[in-house]
mmCIF file of C-alpha atoms in Angstrom:
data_model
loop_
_atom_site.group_PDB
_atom_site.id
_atom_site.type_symbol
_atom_site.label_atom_id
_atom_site.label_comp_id
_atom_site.label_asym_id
_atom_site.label_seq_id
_atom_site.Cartn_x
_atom_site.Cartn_y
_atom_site.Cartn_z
ATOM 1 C CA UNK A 209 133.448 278.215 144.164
ATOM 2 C CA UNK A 210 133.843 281.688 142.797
ATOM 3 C CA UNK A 211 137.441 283.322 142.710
ATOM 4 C CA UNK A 212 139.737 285.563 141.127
ATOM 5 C CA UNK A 213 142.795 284.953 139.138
ATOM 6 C CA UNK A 214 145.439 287.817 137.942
ATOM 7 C CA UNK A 215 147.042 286.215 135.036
ATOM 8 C CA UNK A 216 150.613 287.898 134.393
ATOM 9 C CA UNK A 217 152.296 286.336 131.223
ATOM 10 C CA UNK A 218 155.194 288.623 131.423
ATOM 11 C CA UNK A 219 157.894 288.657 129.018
ATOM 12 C CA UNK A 220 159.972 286.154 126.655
ATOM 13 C CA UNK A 221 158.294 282.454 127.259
ATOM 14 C CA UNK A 222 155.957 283.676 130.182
ATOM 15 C CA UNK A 223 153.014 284.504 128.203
ATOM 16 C CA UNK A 224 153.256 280.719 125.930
ATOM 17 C CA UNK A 225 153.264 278.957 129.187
ATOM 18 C CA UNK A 226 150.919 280.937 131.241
ATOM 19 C CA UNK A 227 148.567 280.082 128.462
ATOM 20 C CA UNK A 228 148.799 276.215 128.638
ATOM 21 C CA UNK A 229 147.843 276.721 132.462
ATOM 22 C CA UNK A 230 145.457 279.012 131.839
ATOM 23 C CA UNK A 231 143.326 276.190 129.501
ATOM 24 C CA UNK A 232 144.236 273.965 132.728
ATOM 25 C CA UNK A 233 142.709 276.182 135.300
ATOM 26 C CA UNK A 234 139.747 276.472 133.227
ATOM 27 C CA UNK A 235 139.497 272.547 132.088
ATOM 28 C CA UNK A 236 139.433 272.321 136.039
ATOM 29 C CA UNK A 237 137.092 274.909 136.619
ATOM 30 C CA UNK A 238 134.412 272.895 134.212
ATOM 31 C CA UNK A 239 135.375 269.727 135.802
ATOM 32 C CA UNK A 240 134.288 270.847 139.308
ATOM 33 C CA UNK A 241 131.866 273.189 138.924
ATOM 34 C CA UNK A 242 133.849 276.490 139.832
ATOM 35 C CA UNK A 243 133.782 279.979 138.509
ATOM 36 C CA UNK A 244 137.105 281.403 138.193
ATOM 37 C CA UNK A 245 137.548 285.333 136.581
ATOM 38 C CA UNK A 246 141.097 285.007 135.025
ATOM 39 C CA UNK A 247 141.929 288.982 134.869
ATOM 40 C CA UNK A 248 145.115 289.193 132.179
ATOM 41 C CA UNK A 249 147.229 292.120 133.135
ATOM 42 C CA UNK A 250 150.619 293.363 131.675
ATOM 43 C CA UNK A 251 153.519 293.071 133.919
ATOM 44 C CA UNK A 252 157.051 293.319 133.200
ATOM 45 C CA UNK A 253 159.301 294.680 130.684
ATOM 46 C CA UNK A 254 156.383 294.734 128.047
ATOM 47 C CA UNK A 255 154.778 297.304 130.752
ATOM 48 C CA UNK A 256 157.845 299.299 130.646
ATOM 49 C CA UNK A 257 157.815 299.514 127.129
ATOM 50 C CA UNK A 258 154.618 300.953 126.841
ATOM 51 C CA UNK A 259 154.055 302.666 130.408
ATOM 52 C CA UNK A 260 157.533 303.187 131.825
ATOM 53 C CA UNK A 261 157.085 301.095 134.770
ATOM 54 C CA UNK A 262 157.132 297.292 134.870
ATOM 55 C CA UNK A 263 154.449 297.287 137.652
ATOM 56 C CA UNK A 264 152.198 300.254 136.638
ATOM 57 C CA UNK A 265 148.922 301.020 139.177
ATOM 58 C CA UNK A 266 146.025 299.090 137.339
ATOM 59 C CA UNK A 267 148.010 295.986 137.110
ATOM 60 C CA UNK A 268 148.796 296.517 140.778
ATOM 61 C CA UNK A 269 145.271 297.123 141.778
ATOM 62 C CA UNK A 270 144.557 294.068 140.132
ATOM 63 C CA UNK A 271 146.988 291.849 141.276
ATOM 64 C CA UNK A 272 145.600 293.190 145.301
ATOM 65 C CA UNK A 273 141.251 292.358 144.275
ATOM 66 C CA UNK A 274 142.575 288.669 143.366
ATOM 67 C CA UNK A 275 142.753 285.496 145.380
ATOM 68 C CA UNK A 276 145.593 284.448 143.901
ATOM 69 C CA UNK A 277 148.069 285.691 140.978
ATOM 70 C CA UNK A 278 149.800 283.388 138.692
ATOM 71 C CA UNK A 279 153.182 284.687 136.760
ATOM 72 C CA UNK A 280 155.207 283.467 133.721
ATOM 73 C CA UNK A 281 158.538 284.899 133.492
ATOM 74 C CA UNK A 282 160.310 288.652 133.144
ATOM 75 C CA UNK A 283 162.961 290.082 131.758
ATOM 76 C CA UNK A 284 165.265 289.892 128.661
ATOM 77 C CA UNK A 285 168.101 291.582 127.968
ATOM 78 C CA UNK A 286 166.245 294.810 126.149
ATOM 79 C CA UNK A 287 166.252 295.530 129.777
ATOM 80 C CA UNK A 288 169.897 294.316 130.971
ATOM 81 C CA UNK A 289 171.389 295.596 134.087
ATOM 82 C CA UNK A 290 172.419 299.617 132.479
ATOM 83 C CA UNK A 291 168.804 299.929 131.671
ATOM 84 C CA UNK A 292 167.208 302.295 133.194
ATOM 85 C CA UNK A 293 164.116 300.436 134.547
ATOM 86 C CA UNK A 294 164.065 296.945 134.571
ATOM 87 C CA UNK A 295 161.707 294.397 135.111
ATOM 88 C CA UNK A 296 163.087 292.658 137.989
ATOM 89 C CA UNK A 297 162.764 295.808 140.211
ATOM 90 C CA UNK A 298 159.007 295.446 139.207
ATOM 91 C CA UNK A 299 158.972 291.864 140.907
ATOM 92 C CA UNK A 300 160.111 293.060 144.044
ATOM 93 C CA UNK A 301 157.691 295.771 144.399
ATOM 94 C CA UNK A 302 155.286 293.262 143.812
ATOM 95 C CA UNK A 303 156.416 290.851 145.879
ATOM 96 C CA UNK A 304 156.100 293.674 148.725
ATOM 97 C CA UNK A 305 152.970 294.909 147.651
ATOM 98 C CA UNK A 306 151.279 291.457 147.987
ATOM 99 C CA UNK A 307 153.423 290.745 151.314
ATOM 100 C CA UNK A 308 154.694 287.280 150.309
ATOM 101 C CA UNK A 309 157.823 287.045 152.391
ATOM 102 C CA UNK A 310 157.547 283.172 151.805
ATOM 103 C CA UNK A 311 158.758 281.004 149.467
ATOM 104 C CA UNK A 312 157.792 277.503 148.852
ATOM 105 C CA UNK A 313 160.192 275.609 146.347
ATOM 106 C CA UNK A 314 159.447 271.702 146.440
ATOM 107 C CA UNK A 315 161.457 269.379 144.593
ATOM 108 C CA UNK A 316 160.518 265.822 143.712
ATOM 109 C CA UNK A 317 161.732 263.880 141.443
ATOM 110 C CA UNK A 318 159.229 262.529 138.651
ATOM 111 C CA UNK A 319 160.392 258.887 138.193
ATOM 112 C CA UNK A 320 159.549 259.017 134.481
ATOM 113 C CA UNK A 321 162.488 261.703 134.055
ATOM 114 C CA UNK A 322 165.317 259.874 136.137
ATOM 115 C CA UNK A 323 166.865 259.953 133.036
ATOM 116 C CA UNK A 324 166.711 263.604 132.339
ATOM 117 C CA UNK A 325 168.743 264.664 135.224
ATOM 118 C CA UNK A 326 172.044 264.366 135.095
ATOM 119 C CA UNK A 327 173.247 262.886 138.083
ATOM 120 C CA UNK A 328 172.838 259.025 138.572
ATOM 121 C CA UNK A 329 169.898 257.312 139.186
ATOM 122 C CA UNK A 330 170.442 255.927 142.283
ATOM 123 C CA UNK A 331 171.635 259.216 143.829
ATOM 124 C CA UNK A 332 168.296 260.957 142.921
ATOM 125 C CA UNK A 333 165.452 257.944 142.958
ATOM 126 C CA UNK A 334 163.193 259.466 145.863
ATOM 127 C CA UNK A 335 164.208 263.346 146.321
ATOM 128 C CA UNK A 336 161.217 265.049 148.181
ATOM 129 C CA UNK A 337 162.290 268.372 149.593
ATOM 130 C CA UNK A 338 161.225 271.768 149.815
ATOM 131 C CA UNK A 339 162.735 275.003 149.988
ATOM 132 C CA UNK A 340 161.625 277.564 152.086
ATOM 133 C CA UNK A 341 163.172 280.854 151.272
ATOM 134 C CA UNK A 342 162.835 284.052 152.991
ATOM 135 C CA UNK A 343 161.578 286.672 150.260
ATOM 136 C CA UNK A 344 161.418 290.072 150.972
ATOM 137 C CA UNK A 345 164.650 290.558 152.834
ATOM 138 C CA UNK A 346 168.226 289.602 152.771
ATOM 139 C CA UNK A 347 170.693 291.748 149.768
ATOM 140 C CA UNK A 348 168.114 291.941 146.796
ATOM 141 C CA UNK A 349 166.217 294.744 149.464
ATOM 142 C CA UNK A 350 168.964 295.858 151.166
ATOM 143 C CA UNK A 351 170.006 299.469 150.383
ATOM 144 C CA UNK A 352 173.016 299.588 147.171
ATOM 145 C CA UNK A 353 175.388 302.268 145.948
ATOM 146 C CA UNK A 354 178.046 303.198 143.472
ATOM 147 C CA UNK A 355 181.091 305.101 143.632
ATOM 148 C CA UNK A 356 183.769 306.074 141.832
ATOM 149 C CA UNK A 357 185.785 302.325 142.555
ATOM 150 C CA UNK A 358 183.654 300.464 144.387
ATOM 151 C CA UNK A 359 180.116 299.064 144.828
ATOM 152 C CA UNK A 360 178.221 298.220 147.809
ATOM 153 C CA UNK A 361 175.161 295.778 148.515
ATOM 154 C CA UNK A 362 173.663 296.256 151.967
ATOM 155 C CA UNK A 363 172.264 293.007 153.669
ATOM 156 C CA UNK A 364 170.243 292.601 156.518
ATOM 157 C CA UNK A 365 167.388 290.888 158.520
ATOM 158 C CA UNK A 366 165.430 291.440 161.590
ATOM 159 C CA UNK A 367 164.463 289.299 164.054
ATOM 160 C CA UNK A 368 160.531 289.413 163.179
ATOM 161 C CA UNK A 369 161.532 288.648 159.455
ATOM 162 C CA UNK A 370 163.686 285.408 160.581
ATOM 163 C CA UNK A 371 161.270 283.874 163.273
ATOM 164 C CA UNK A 372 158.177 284.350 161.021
ATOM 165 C CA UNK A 373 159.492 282.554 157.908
ATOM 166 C CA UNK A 374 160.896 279.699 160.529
ATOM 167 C CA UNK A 375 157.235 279.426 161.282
ATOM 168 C CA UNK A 376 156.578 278.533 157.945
ATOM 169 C CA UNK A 377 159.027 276.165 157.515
ATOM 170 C CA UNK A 378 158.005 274.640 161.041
ATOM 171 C CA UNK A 379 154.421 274.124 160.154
ATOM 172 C CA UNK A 380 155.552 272.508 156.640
ATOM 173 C CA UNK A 381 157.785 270.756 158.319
ATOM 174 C CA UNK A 382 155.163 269.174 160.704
ATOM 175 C CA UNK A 383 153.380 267.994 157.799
ATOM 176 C CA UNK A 384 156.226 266.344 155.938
ATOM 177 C CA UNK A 385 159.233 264.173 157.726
ATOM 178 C CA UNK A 386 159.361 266.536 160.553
ATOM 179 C CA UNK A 387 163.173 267.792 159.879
ATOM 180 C CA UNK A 388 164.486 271.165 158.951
ATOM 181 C CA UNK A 389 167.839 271.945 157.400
ATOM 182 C CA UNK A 390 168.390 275.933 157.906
ATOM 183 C CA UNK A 391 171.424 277.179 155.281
ATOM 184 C CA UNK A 392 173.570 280.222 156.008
ATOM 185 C CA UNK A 393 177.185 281.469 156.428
ATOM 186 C CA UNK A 394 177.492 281.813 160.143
ATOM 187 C CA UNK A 395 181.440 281.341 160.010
ATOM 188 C CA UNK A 396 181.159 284.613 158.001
ATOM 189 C CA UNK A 397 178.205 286.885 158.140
ATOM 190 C CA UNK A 398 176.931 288.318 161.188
ATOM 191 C CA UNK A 399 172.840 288.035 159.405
ATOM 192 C CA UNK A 400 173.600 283.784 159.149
ATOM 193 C CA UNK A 401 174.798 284.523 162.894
ATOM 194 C CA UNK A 402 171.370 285.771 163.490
ATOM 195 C CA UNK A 403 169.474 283.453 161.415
ATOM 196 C CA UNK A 404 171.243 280.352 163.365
ATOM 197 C CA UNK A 405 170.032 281.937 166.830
ATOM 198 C CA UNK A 406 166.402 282.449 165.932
ATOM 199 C CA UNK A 407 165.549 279.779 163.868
ATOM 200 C CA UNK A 408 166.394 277.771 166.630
ATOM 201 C CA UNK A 409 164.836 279.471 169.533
ATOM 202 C CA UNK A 410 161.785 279.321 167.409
ATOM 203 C CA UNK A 411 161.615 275.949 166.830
ATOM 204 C CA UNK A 412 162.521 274.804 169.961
ATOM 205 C CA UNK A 413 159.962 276.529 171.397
ATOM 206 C CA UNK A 414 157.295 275.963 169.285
ATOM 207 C CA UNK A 415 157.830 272.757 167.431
ATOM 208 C CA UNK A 416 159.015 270.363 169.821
ATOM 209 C CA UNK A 417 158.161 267.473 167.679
ATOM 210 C CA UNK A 418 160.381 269.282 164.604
ATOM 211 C CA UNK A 419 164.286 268.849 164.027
ATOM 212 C CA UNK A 420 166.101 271.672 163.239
ATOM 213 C CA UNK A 421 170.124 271.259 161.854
ATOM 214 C CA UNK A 422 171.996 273.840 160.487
ATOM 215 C CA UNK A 423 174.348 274.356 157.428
ATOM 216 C CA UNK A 424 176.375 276.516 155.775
ATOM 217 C CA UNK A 425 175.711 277.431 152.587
ATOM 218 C CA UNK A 426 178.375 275.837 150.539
ATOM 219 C CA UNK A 427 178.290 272.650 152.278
ATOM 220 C CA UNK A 428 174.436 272.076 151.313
ATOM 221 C CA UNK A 429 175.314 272.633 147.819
ATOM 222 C CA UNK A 430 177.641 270.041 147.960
ATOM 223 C CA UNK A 431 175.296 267.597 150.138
ATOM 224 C CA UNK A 432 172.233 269.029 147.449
ATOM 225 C CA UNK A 433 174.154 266.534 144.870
ATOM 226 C CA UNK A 434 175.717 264.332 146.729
ATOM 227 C CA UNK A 435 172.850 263.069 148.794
ATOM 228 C CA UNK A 436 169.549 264.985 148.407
ATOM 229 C CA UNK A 437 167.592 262.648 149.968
ATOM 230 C CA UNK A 438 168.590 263.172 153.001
ATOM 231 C CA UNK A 439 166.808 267.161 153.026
ATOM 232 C CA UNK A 440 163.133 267.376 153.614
ATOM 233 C CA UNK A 441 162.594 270.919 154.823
ATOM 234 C CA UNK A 442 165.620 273.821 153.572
ATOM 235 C CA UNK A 443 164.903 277.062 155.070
ATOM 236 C CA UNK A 444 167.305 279.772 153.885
ATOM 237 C CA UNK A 445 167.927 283.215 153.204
ATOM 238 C CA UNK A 446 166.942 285.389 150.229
ATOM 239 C CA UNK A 447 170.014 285.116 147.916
ATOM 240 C CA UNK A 448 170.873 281.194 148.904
ATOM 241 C CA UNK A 449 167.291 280.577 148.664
ATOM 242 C CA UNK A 450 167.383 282.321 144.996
ATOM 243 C CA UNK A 451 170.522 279.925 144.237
ATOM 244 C CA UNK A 452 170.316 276.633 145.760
ATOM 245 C CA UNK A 453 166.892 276.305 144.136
ATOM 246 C CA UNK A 454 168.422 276.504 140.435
ATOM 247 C CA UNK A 455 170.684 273.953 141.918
ATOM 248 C CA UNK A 456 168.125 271.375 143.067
ATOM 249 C CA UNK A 457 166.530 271.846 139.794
ATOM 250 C CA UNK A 458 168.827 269.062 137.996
ATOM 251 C CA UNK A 459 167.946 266.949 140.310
ATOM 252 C CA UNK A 460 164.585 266.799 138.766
ATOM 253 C CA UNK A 461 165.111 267.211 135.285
ATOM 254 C CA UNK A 462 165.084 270.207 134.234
ATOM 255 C CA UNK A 463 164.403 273.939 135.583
ATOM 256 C CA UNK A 464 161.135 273.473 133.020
ATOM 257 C CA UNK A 465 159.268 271.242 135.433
ATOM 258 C CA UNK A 466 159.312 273.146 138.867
ATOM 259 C CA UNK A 467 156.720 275.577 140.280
ATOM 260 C CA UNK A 468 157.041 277.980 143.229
ATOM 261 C CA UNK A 469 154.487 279.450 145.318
ATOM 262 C CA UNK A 470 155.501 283.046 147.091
ATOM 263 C CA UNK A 471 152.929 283.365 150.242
ATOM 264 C CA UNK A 472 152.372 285.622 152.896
ATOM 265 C CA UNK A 473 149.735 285.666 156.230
ATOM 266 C CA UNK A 474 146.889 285.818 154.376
ATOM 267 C CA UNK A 475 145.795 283.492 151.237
ATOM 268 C CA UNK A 476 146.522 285.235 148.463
ATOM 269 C CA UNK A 477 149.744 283.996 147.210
ATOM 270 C CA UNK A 478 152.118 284.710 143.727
ATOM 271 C CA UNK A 479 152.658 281.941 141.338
ATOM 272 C CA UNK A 480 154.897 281.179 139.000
ATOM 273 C CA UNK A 481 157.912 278.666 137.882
ATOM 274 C CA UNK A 482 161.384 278.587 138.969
ATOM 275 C CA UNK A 483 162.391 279.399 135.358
ATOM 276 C CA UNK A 484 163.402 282.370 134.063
ATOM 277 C CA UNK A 485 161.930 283.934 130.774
ATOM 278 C CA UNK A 486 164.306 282.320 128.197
ATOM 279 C CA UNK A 487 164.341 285.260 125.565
ATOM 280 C CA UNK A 488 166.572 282.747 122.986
ATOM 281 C CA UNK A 489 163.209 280.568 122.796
ATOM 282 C CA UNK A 490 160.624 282.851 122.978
ATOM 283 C CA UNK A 491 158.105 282.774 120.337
ATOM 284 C CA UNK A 492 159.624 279.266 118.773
ATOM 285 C CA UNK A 493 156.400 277.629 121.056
ATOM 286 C CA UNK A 494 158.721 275.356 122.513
ATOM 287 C CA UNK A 495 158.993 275.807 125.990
ATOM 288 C CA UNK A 496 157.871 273.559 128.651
ATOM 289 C CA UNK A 497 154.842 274.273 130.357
ATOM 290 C CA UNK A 498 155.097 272.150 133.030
ATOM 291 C CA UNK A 499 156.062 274.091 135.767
ATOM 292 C CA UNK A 500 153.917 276.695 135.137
ATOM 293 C CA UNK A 501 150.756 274.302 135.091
ATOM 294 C CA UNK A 502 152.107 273.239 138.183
ATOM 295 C CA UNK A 503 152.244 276.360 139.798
ATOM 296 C CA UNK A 504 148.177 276.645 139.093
ATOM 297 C CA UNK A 505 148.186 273.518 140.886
ATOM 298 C CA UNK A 506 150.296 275.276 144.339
ATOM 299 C CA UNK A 507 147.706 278.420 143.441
ATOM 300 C CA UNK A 508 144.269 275.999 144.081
ATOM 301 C CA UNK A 509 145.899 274.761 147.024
ATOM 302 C CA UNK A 510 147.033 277.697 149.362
ATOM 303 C CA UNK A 511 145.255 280.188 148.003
ATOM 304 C CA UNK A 512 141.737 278.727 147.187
ATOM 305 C CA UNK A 513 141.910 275.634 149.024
ATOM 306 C CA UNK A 514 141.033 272.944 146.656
ATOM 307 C CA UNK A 515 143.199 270.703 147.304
ATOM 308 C CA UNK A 516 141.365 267.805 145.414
ATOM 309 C CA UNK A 517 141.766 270.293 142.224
ATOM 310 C CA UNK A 518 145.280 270.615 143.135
ATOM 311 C CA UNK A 519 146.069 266.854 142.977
ATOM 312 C CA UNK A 520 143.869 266.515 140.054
ATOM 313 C CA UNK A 521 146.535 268.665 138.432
ATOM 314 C CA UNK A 522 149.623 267.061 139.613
ATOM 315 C CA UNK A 523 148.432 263.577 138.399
ATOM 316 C CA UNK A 524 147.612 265.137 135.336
ATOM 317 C CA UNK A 525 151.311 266.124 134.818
ATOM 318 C CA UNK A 526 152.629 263.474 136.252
ATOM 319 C CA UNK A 527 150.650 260.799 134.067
ATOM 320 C CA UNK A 528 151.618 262.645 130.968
ATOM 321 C CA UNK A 529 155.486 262.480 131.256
ATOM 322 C CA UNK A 530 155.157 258.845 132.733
ATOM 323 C CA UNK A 531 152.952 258.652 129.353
ATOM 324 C CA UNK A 532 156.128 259.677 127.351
ATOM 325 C CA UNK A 533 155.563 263.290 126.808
ATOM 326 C CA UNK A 534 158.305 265.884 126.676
ATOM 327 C CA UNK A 535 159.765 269.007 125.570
ATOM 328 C CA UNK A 536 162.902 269.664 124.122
ATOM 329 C CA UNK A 537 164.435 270.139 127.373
ATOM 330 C CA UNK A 538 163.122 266.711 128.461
ATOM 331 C CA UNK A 539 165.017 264.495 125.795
ATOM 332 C CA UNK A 540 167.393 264.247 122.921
ATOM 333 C CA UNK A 541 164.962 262.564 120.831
ATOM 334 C CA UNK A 542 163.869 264.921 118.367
ATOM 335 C CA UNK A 543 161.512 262.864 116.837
ATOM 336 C CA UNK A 544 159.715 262.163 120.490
ATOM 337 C CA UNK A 545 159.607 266.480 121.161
ATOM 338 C CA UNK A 546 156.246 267.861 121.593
ATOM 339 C CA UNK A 547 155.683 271.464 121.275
ATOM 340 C CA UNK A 548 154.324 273.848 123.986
ATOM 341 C CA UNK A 549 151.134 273.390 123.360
ATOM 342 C CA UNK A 550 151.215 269.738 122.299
ATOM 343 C CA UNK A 551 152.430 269.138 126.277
ATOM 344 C CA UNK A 552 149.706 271.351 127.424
ATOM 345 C CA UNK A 553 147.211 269.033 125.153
ATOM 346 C CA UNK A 554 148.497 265.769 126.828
ATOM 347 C CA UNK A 555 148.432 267.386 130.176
ATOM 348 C CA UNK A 556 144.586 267.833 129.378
ATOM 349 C CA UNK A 557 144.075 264.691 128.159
ATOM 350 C CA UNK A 558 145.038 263.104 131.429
ATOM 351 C CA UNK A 559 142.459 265.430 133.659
ATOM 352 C CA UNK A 560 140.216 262.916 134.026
#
């Protein structure tokens, strides 16, 4: 198979993890006979630095002749919130650009890092869920102001926007344990009013054979720790979406070991982990790859659709931390700590 890839390393630890995947998408690509063009553009506050603008048009043109476009991290605060331009804003316009209004945030527990979470064992032994989260609406989009004593963050959704994501999740849904858990703040906001009303028209009119319960926001973070196996599908809003997903990242271990997938109608998706782009570590080689290599994995399988590839790479992962290797955020054993690119090494060794 012949594809393209738009590699993005981004800023702080993006670039030292995107490379770990990279050497996995390519060990894959040798494996199975495939010819993948990894294009490496800037993106981010490095593009800002030297271009004014952290999504300038080449990488943008780029990012629109791939199949697929795998991201490390942004930001770093050279570019806080009274900079001018920051790299977030970037993201967004991406996001747009690409039309991913979906994203896909699983969670599953590893059982080799039970231990690295830290709530008990027998609360988290057998988490599978996934987060679908609207991505291109909601308050990050909505129009914002300033004035002399106040500030003002405009949210809002339309119909089309709520019943096409619910698709999503209804489709996923189908293909998992056939439940859906939609998250809002219908006692309060008149969008979660919306969302409530739609999301269920939707899926009781298309998927029949799909359960649909809803729950406010602050309830599900609650539940999210106090019984998350009981979740299989979570379809939310942009901003719970954005902060439910941090949450449900102890549950596995660590934020380090989590990949997302942002899609749209078509195939060509946005990769990247759930992580952020951990300036205080940058350059140290020290971060975990995990979740970015995992995010290649989600990239082979909605975007290219090599899903045998994908699995390759999840057992890959999955055999190296049963195997014993971690990252610093992994364990408190210093002496047991493997490097950035040591984990990417035993994540190779395993693709067999």
């Amino acid at each position: 198979m012949k594809a393209r890839i738009a590699v993005l390393g981004g800023d702080g630890i993006g670039p030292e993890v995107v490379a770990e995947a990279v050497r996995v998408i390519e060990r894959v690509a040798e494996l199975h006979g495939h010819q993948f063009a990894l294009e490496h553009l800037a993106f981010g506050g490095v593009d800002i630095d030297q271009f004014g603008d952290g999504l300038p048009p080449a990488t943008l043109e780029g990012c629109l002749a791939a199949d697929g476009v795998l991201l490390g991290a942004i930001g770093g605060p050279k570019w806080g919130p009274k900079a001018p331009v920051r790299p977030e804003a970037a993201l967004l316009r991406l996001r747009a650009a690409l039309g991913v209004y979906a994203n896909l945030r699983p969670v599953k527990v590893i059982p080799a890092l039970r231990e690295s979470s830290p709530i008990k064992a027998e609360v988290i032994d057998g988490v599978d869920m996934l987060f679908v989260r609207e991505l291109t609406g909601g308050i990050y989009f909505g129009r914002k102001w300033r004035e002399a004593d106040r500030a003002v963050d405009e949210c809002a959704y339309t119909v089309p926007e709520i019943e096409r994501i619910t698709r999503v999740a209804g489709q996923l849904a189908r293909q998992r344990r056939g439940r859906i858990t939609q998250v809002d703040k219908s006692n309060v906001l008149e969008t979660s009013r919306l969302w409530r009303e739609v999301s269920q028209r939707v899926i009781d009119a298309e998927f029949p054979d799909v359960s649909i319960e809803h729950m406010f926001v602050d309830a599900a973070a609650m539940h999210l720790v106090r019984r998350p196996r009981d979740f299989d599908v979570i379809l939310t809003e942009n901003l719970f979406g954005d902060v439910l997903t941090d949450e449900a990242a102890m549950l596995a271990g660590s934020l380090g070991v989590l990949p997302s997938a942002a899609l749209g109608d078509g195939r060509r998706g946005l990769y990247e982990p759930i992580h952020g782009s951990a300036p205080d570590i940058a350059g140290r080689g020290i971060a975990n790859p995990c979740g970015t290599i995992l995010s290649a994995a989600l990239l082979l399988r909605h975007s290219l659709g090599l899903e045998a590839e994908a699995l390759r790479i999840e057992s890959a992962v999955n055999a190296a931390l049963e195997a014993g290797a971690r990252t610093a955020d992994l364990t408190s054993d210093a002496a047991a700590v493997l490097n950035t690119r040591g984990m990417g090494n035993a994540i190779l060794a395993k693709l067999v």
